[in-house]
């Protein structure tokens, strides 16, 4: 059995890790770290876990934890892990970091967008960006540190990746209009996240300055081997789970001046995703809906070619707490320890 | 492998059966019956099943189906199964009926409340009322027909059962105020179930005449060995899943004139439910919430003793599509075929 | 013009007062009191008021305010007003208190249920319980202090009042099962009120000990000229606005042993409410829904006679922020100053 | 008093007309047309109108109605009005058409997008496109036919209008990503609009082929005196009311090569909207939210200049049933009859 510890086990992403690992046949959680609830029973914080988890919450002592477990999941605020990670810890334990600390390779970009100094940039080069479908071959028994991608990011990148990789769109025209359920905002007690403020409401936020922007740009830039600068606009939607992205880009014309057809583009998506268990490229005429992936590790991707404007509209949907956070973290753990990649993730989406 | 057929596979309860059986290790669905969608791919009706179910929907020919499968789930309108069930079919196949046709032993009561003639009352005596925790020993390889209880009913009965069974409350004072999410209303296209009619709204319906009333009364009457007449008032709540019942009854006083304490009553609940995997009796001060059982087969039960009024307030919560329908149906199937009772039902509730 | 000040203008009830008074032809708000937002523009707190209210928020100095206005609305925490109210203030200004401080005549009952010492019990006798339809003749130019009723209370009392007043039910059997939207919980930043905790969830709370209980009991006791002890169980529903109460009581039989008919009871309701603008007694077969009163000052009341159990099920619905708080406060102000009682309250319910 | 008739009075837009006109001091509704509910009391269809509207629903006989009223509102399916409108009718009565029949000047465009033949194109030239703020001077006592704009359209056009009019953006790059509450889908009983299908879900629909597209293009083309071809992508959001549009376009650079500043663009918006009662241009850093305009006739508009990409992100929010339908229709009626333009529309947005 893989022994796992979670730092930040009582946030929404941490809670989802507990839910997923409860059905993982090769893993056992031995440390439920939660600074806010030390010594309280975990199920008192998440009553859904009554009679399933009997453990009490512990402190978030990373060094002590490193001696006791094989893998640590850090579902912590930005800067936390970077501030305490050491070579000694990494020699003892593998880390899957759900925060943004090691996602961005360019530390100056990280510091500019996050407004904090990076305390341990020396570990950035070895951190693997854990978008499993793209970087699977870099995540294995030798990997010590995985930077688990953000929720918006996973959805935004996977939706456009084949088109960028194959150079079929003009990346300078790429616009990502993203919509998210409210669990992405976390469990902190803030007025804007109160039921009455979110329910029956809709708004954009972080317009032109949301922190997931550079992460999308960097990864798509790697894919396309070019510099990518995009507009990314997140919106808050009155639902618990789910992210939907709608992406717009000018299609490059074919040598004969025509646009590629839906079928030609479908082949490109299938080239990259045809063998992927967790990415479903939808059939013609079908647009992704967040409900169809809820509770599961799937990303659904669809697209429409608009002959009138010459653009492609690409859409992607995932569950922000699963493929957008905890599910992908478990998928990364499976790769790190040589488990079947889908172990613990055979979740059938729940409808309605 | 147990071969299963579903009649009514494209309703919400049918869809939930498909979701649950997808992870059942000893069962294979070979017939997705749906009169409305014959020859259409099942995943076109429920896009969450894309790449999981490849079958097409078939007609609802019960006789033909009986030759091909080991068990049939009927998630059909009232009167459907009673109208077509035959001895020949029952000799070939086990049936778990999610409709009300064989739930009520007194056929006159059935006909009065449902307003239809019962077409095959000869099968009522052998039908086992499939509330697994109460009637487990009657559900086995010899059972041919299981009447799967209603969603409100399962919750209402289990919440009060130990108190009625032990004669601790005055059953004439029992009042059940029930609240349900909207999936209980089914997938029929009706104006009252439109989003804009349900959302931001709350109402009672079927006041004093809801069809689940006699089912609760009959089963609690059996438990208490007495006649039971209750008020049952359902309410429609703007959420997809979940039932919460709040039940009120006068506590019988102890010989010394005092009321039983919370702890004494807890012992009674534990006597009946202490060993039950799917019934969780909550700790003192804790009230059930529908969210804590969502997506799972759990029923959460809690109660408060009110010294001022001499009443007990009992509360129960379950997911109407799981323990209230498809989950319990699978639990019954497990008992019928000697599988582990929880096979396919090890679902951790999903929060948030 | 009546000059009005609001203490607690940035809570949900305070915000609703601002919305209602914006369309009141005889009132002008001159003081937006909000300790948390002093010197900030009111519309920065409630962006719906952009270009409608230009004022800044002020401190909550009651004594200073008393010199400047004709009426003060206090939408403040329990104990606040009782702690600072003086005879001098009451000689200068009328007060409509939306808190519970002066609602309960028996100060011992107040202190037991609220767990705080009452700091100015000397004003309790003169405070009029501002349920306008019942106490209209006590609210006029001579009244100095109105205790504006609670939201649950208004709904619970009005729904049962005619039956209790006329002695048609056995008050010892009265049970009030109440359900409320989330705005009743206020705008405080607390985890249980976060969107993801409330949405798709349903729970009872304050079971057997909610503070609105004694207020209902006292007022119904006055109506029935008897002692009333009830069960009152509130539930939190995933919607912004609206309260629905479902009340159960044994009907007293008529001398001939029969139950009163629906029509006979309707006459009783009409006797009390037939002339009331804001109380709508629904037609036979019609149950109240919160959506039908949303945004308005109406209370809708309906009932069903259950011959089987001998009980009446009474139902009432209102908008907790209007008739349950700010609307009733304005109605009281209108009575205090001799305005038309419905001035500023001619609000047509908004659907959907 | 202006006598008004409504054809389609029991749809959501028709219901909203009834709500608004109930508080209009110069109008009286004398005809509630609803083919589906002939002879039924209007309040039986919309229980919020109990004790407010006593009329029964009538047939939709336009010719008969023309003799009885001064203005007819048609809230009817596409093609209905075009199929029955005659010169004779127009000589008797003014018509405000909430359908799309006379919105698009180019009949070929209409027929292509709507897939139906236009039965009375002869009236198209005289129909005024009733976006009051833009075409106010064409709507007066001489106007016979007003084409009331669509909900998405009103929001999309007003959000970008000043920028297009002044030539400050490259219109070829304009992308409109729109999100709507579910009341926009109407009150028809369709599975995709059921509560359980919409709630906790989010999807795009009508991608690259939604019928509001040519209406936006035509009107912005008129504004910019150029041909406009855009991407317009609507999304269905789990809320009752509200539309939010997020629009992207490349800013034209100033002669010195720099981008215009937020303040410079604000001046442009103020030039067009500074005097408009119902259009609120938000302050810097403030993004529109649908909740802030709910129930009112306001459109809130805000924008962000993105120096990184050279784009402007423009955002607009309105209530689809008010400014997006019935409110604007009343505003048009006020202009037609010389009433104060805001009569009946002094609605303060309702929060929460």
PDB file of C-alpha atoms in Angstrom, chain D residues 181-299:
ATOM      1  CA  UNK D 181     -30.528  32.603 -17.414  1.00  0.00           C
ATOM      2  CA  UNK D 182     -33.122  30.037 -18.335  1.00  0.00           C
ATOM      3  CA  UNK D 183     -36.249  32.173 -18.576  1.00  0.00           C
ATOM      4  CA  UNK D 184     -34.953  33.189 -21.991  1.00  0.00           C
ATOM      5  CA  UNK D 185     -35.811  29.675 -23.149  1.00  0.00           C
ATOM      6  CA  UNK D 186     -39.484  30.278 -22.511  1.00  0.00           C
ATOM      7  CA  UNK D 187     -42.176  28.329 -20.708  1.00  0.00           C
ATOM      8  CA  UNK D 188     -42.525  25.475 -23.162  1.00  0.00           C
ATOM      9  CA  UNK D 189     -42.412  22.022 -21.631  1.00  0.00           C
ATOM     10  CA  UNK D 190     -39.186  20.633 -23.055  1.00  0.00           C
ATOM     11  CA  UNK D 191     -36.787  18.152 -21.500  1.00  0.00           C
ATOM     12  CA  UNK D 192     -33.674  20.356 -21.921  1.00  0.00           C
ATOM     13  CA  UNK D 193     -35.343  23.062 -19.827  1.00  0.00           C
ATOM     14  CA  UNK D 194     -36.299  20.808 -16.918  1.00  0.00           C
ATOM     15  CA  UNK D 195     -34.867  21.765 -13.582  1.00  0.00           C
ATOM     16  CA  UNK D 196     -32.651  18.698 -13.324  1.00  0.00           C
ATOM     17  CA  UNK D 197     -31.195  19.245 -16.781  1.00  0.00           C
ATOM     18  CA  UNK D 198     -30.299  22.901 -16.256  1.00  0.00           C
ATOM     19  CA  UNK D 199     -29.412  23.011 -12.576  1.00  0.00           C
ATOM     20  CA  UNK D 200     -25.755  22.359 -11.773  1.00  0.00           C
ATOM     21  CA  UNK D 201     -25.037  22.453 -15.476  1.00  0.00           C
ATOM     22  CA  UNK D 202     -23.573  24.819 -18.032  1.00  0.00           C
ATOM     23  CA  UNK D 203     -23.388  24.552 -21.779  1.00  0.00           C
ATOM     24  CA  UNK D 204     -22.996  26.521 -24.973  1.00  0.00           C
ATOM     25  CA  UNK D 205     -25.710  26.156 -27.591  1.00  0.00           C
ATOM     26  CA  UNK D 206     -26.495  27.483 -31.022  1.00  0.00           C
ATOM     27  CA  UNK D 207     -22.754  27.854 -31.563  1.00  0.00           C
ATOM     28  CA  UNK D 208     -22.095  29.791 -34.779  1.00  0.00           C
ATOM     29  CA  UNK D 209     -25.758  29.688 -35.769  1.00  0.00           C
ATOM     30  CA  UNK D 210     -27.860  31.416 -33.108  1.00  0.00           C
ATOM     31  CA  UNK D 211     -30.602  33.590 -34.559  1.00  0.00           C
ATOM     32  CA  UNK D 212     -29.678  36.691 -32.636  1.00  0.00           C
ATOM     33  CA  UNK D 213     -26.401  36.894 -34.542  1.00  0.00           C
ATOM     34  CA  UNK D 214     -27.625  38.717 -37.685  1.00  0.00           C
ATOM     35  CA  UNK D 215     -29.614  41.152 -35.573  1.00  0.00           C
ATOM     36  CA  UNK D 216     -26.466  42.159 -33.701  1.00  0.00           C
ATOM     37  CA  UNK D 217     -24.481  42.322 -36.916  1.00  0.00           C
ATOM     38  CA  UNK D 218     -27.029  44.461 -38.713  1.00  0.00           C
ATOM     39  CA  UNK D 219     -27.389  46.987 -35.933  1.00  0.00           C
ATOM     40  CA  UNK D 220     -23.676  47.287 -35.216  1.00  0.00           C
ATOM     41  CA  UNK D 221     -23.150  47.592 -38.955  1.00  0.00           C
ATOM     42  CA  UNK D 222     -25.518  50.535 -39.019  1.00  0.00           C
ATOM     43  CA  UNK D 223     -23.708  52.057 -36.072  1.00  0.00           C
ATOM     44  CA  UNK D 224     -20.257  51.647 -37.601  1.00  0.00           C
ATOM     45  CA  UNK D 225     -21.393  52.212 -41.158  1.00  0.00           C
ATOM     46  CA  UNK D 226     -19.648  49.029 -42.168  1.00  0.00           C
ATOM     47  CA  UNK D 227     -20.243  45.341 -42.594  1.00  0.00           C
ATOM     48  CA  UNK D 228     -19.997  43.405 -39.352  1.00  0.00           C
ATOM     49  CA  UNK D 229     -19.542  39.656 -39.021  1.00  0.00           C
ATOM     50  CA  UNK D 230     -19.103  38.336 -35.520  1.00  0.00           C
ATOM     51  CA  UNK D 231     -18.949  35.220 -33.461  1.00  0.00           C
ATOM     52  CA  UNK D 232     -21.815  35.073 -31.036  1.00  0.00           C
ATOM     53  CA  UNK D 233     -21.942  32.174 -28.597  1.00  0.00           C
ATOM     54  CA  UNK D 234     -24.786  31.883 -26.114  1.00  0.00           C
ATOM     55  CA  UNK D 235     -24.588  29.745 -22.980  1.00  0.00           C
ATOM     56  CA  UNK D 236     -27.329  28.466 -20.711  1.00  0.00           C
ATOM     57  CA  UNK D 237     -26.752  29.278 -17.030  1.00  0.00           C
ATOM     58  CA  UNK D 238     -28.601  27.758 -14.050  1.00  0.00           C
ATOM     59  CA  UNK D 239     -30.415  30.891 -12.933  1.00  0.00           C
ATOM     60  CA  UNK D 240     -33.826  32.314 -13.768  1.00  0.00           C
ATOM     61  CA  UNK D 241     -33.018  35.784 -15.002  1.00  0.00           C
ATOM     62  CA  UNK D 242     -30.098  37.694 -16.348  1.00  0.00           C
ATOM     63  CA  UNK D 243     -27.850  37.997 -19.348  1.00  0.00           C
ATOM     64  CA  UNK D 244     -24.167  38.723 -19.198  1.00  0.00           C
ATOM     65  CA  UNK D 245     -22.133  39.346 -22.335  1.00  0.00           C
ATOM     66  CA  UNK D 246     -18.362  39.373 -22.495  1.00  0.00           C
ATOM     67  CA  UNK D 247     -17.129  40.941 -25.691  1.00  0.00           C
ATOM     68  CA  UNK D 248     -13.612  40.979 -27.067  1.00  0.00           C
ATOM     69  CA  UNK D 249     -12.170  43.194 -29.771  1.00  0.00           C
ATOM     70  CA  UNK D 250      -8.831  44.571 -30.849  1.00  0.00           C
ATOM     71  CA  UNK D 251      -8.474  48.221 -29.957  1.00  0.00           C
ATOM     72  CA  UNK D 252      -7.295  50.498 -32.702  1.00  0.00           C
ATOM     73  CA  UNK D 253      -4.125  52.243 -31.703  1.00  0.00           C
ATOM     74  CA  UNK D 254      -3.882  55.968 -31.426  1.00  0.00           C
ATOM     75  CA  UNK D 255      -1.689  57.902 -33.877  1.00  0.00           C
ATOM     76  CA  UNK D 256       1.209  57.689 -31.427  1.00  0.00           C
ATOM     77  CA  UNK D 257       0.930  53.922 -31.427  1.00  0.00           C
ATOM     78  CA  UNK D 258      -0.414  53.653 -27.916  1.00  0.00           C
ATOM     79  CA  UNK D 259      -3.708  52.233 -26.813  1.00  0.00           C
ATOM     80  CA  UNK D 260      -6.472  54.483 -25.580  1.00  0.00           C
ATOM     81  CA  UNK D 261      -6.639  54.551 -21.809  1.00  0.00           C
ATOM     82  CA  UNK D 262      -9.573  53.385 -19.687  1.00  0.00           C
ATOM     83  CA  UNK D 263     -10.372  57.007 -18.968  1.00  0.00           C
ATOM     84  CA  UNK D 264     -10.406  57.959 -22.622  1.00  0.00           C
ATOM     85  CA  UNK D 265     -12.758  55.132 -23.440  1.00  0.00           C
ATOM     86  CA  UNK D 266     -14.940  55.977 -20.478  1.00  0.00           C
ATOM     87  CA  UNK D 267     -15.433  59.415 -21.986  1.00  0.00           C
ATOM     88  CA  UNK D 268     -16.675  57.777 -25.155  1.00  0.00           C
ATOM     89  CA  UNK D 269     -19.166  55.664 -23.268  1.00  0.00           C
ATOM     90  CA  UNK D 270     -20.289  58.677 -21.309  1.00  0.00           C
ATOM     91  CA  UNK D 271     -20.765  60.628 -24.503  1.00  0.00           C
ATOM     92  CA  UNK D 272     -23.437  58.173 -25.567  1.00  0.00           C
ATOM     93  CA  UNK D 273     -24.780  56.931 -22.274  1.00  0.00           C
ATOM     94  CA  UNK D 274     -24.041  59.703 -19.797  1.00  0.00           C
ATOM     95  CA  UNK D 275     -27.573  60.998 -20.030  1.00  0.00           C
ATOM     96  CA  UNK D 276     -29.301  57.677 -20.219  1.00  0.00           C
ATOM     97  CA  UNK D 277     -31.372  56.687 -17.231  1.00  0.00           C
ATOM     98  CA  UNK D 278     -31.308  52.974 -17.944  1.00  0.00           C
ATOM     99  CA  UNK D 279     -27.695  52.502 -18.982  1.00  0.00           C
ATOM    100  CA  UNK D 280     -25.181  52.609 -16.175  1.00  0.00           C
ATOM    101  CA  UNK D 281     -21.520  52.757 -17.170  1.00  0.00           C
ATOM    102  CA  UNK D 282     -19.658  51.301 -14.246  1.00  0.00           C
ATOM    103  CA  UNK D 283     -16.643  52.742 -12.520  1.00  0.00           C
ATOM    104  CA  UNK D 284     -13.111  51.584 -13.110  1.00  0.00           C
ATOM    105  CA  UNK D 285     -12.429  48.134 -11.749  1.00  0.00           C
ATOM    106  CA  UNK D 286     -16.086  47.232 -11.538  1.00  0.00           C
ATOM    107  CA  UNK D 287     -17.513  44.424 -13.648  1.00  0.00           C
ATOM    108  CA  UNK D 288     -21.254  44.016 -14.247  1.00  0.00           C
ATOM    109  CA  UNK D 289     -23.120  41.261 -12.416  1.00  0.00           C
ATOM    110  CA  UNK D 290     -26.560  40.110 -13.451  1.00  0.00           C
ATOM    111  CA  UNK D 291     -27.837  40.256  -9.895  1.00  0.00           C
ATOM    112  CA  UNK D 292     -27.269  43.994  -9.701  1.00  0.00           C
ATOM    113  CA  UNK D 293     -29.848  44.642 -12.414  1.00  0.00           C
ATOM    114  CA  UNK D 294     -32.352  41.889 -11.591  1.00  0.00           C
ATOM    115  CA  UNK D 295     -35.965  42.905 -11.864  1.00  0.00           C
ATOM    116  CA  UNK D 296     -35.061  46.335 -13.260  1.00  0.00           C
ATOM    117  CA  UNK D 297     -34.748  47.985 -16.642  1.00  0.00           C
ATOM    118  CA  UNK D 298     -31.051  48.797 -16.237  1.00  0.00           C
ATOM    119  CA  UNK D 299     -28.207  47.711 -18.456  1.00  0.00           C
TER     120      UNK D 299
END
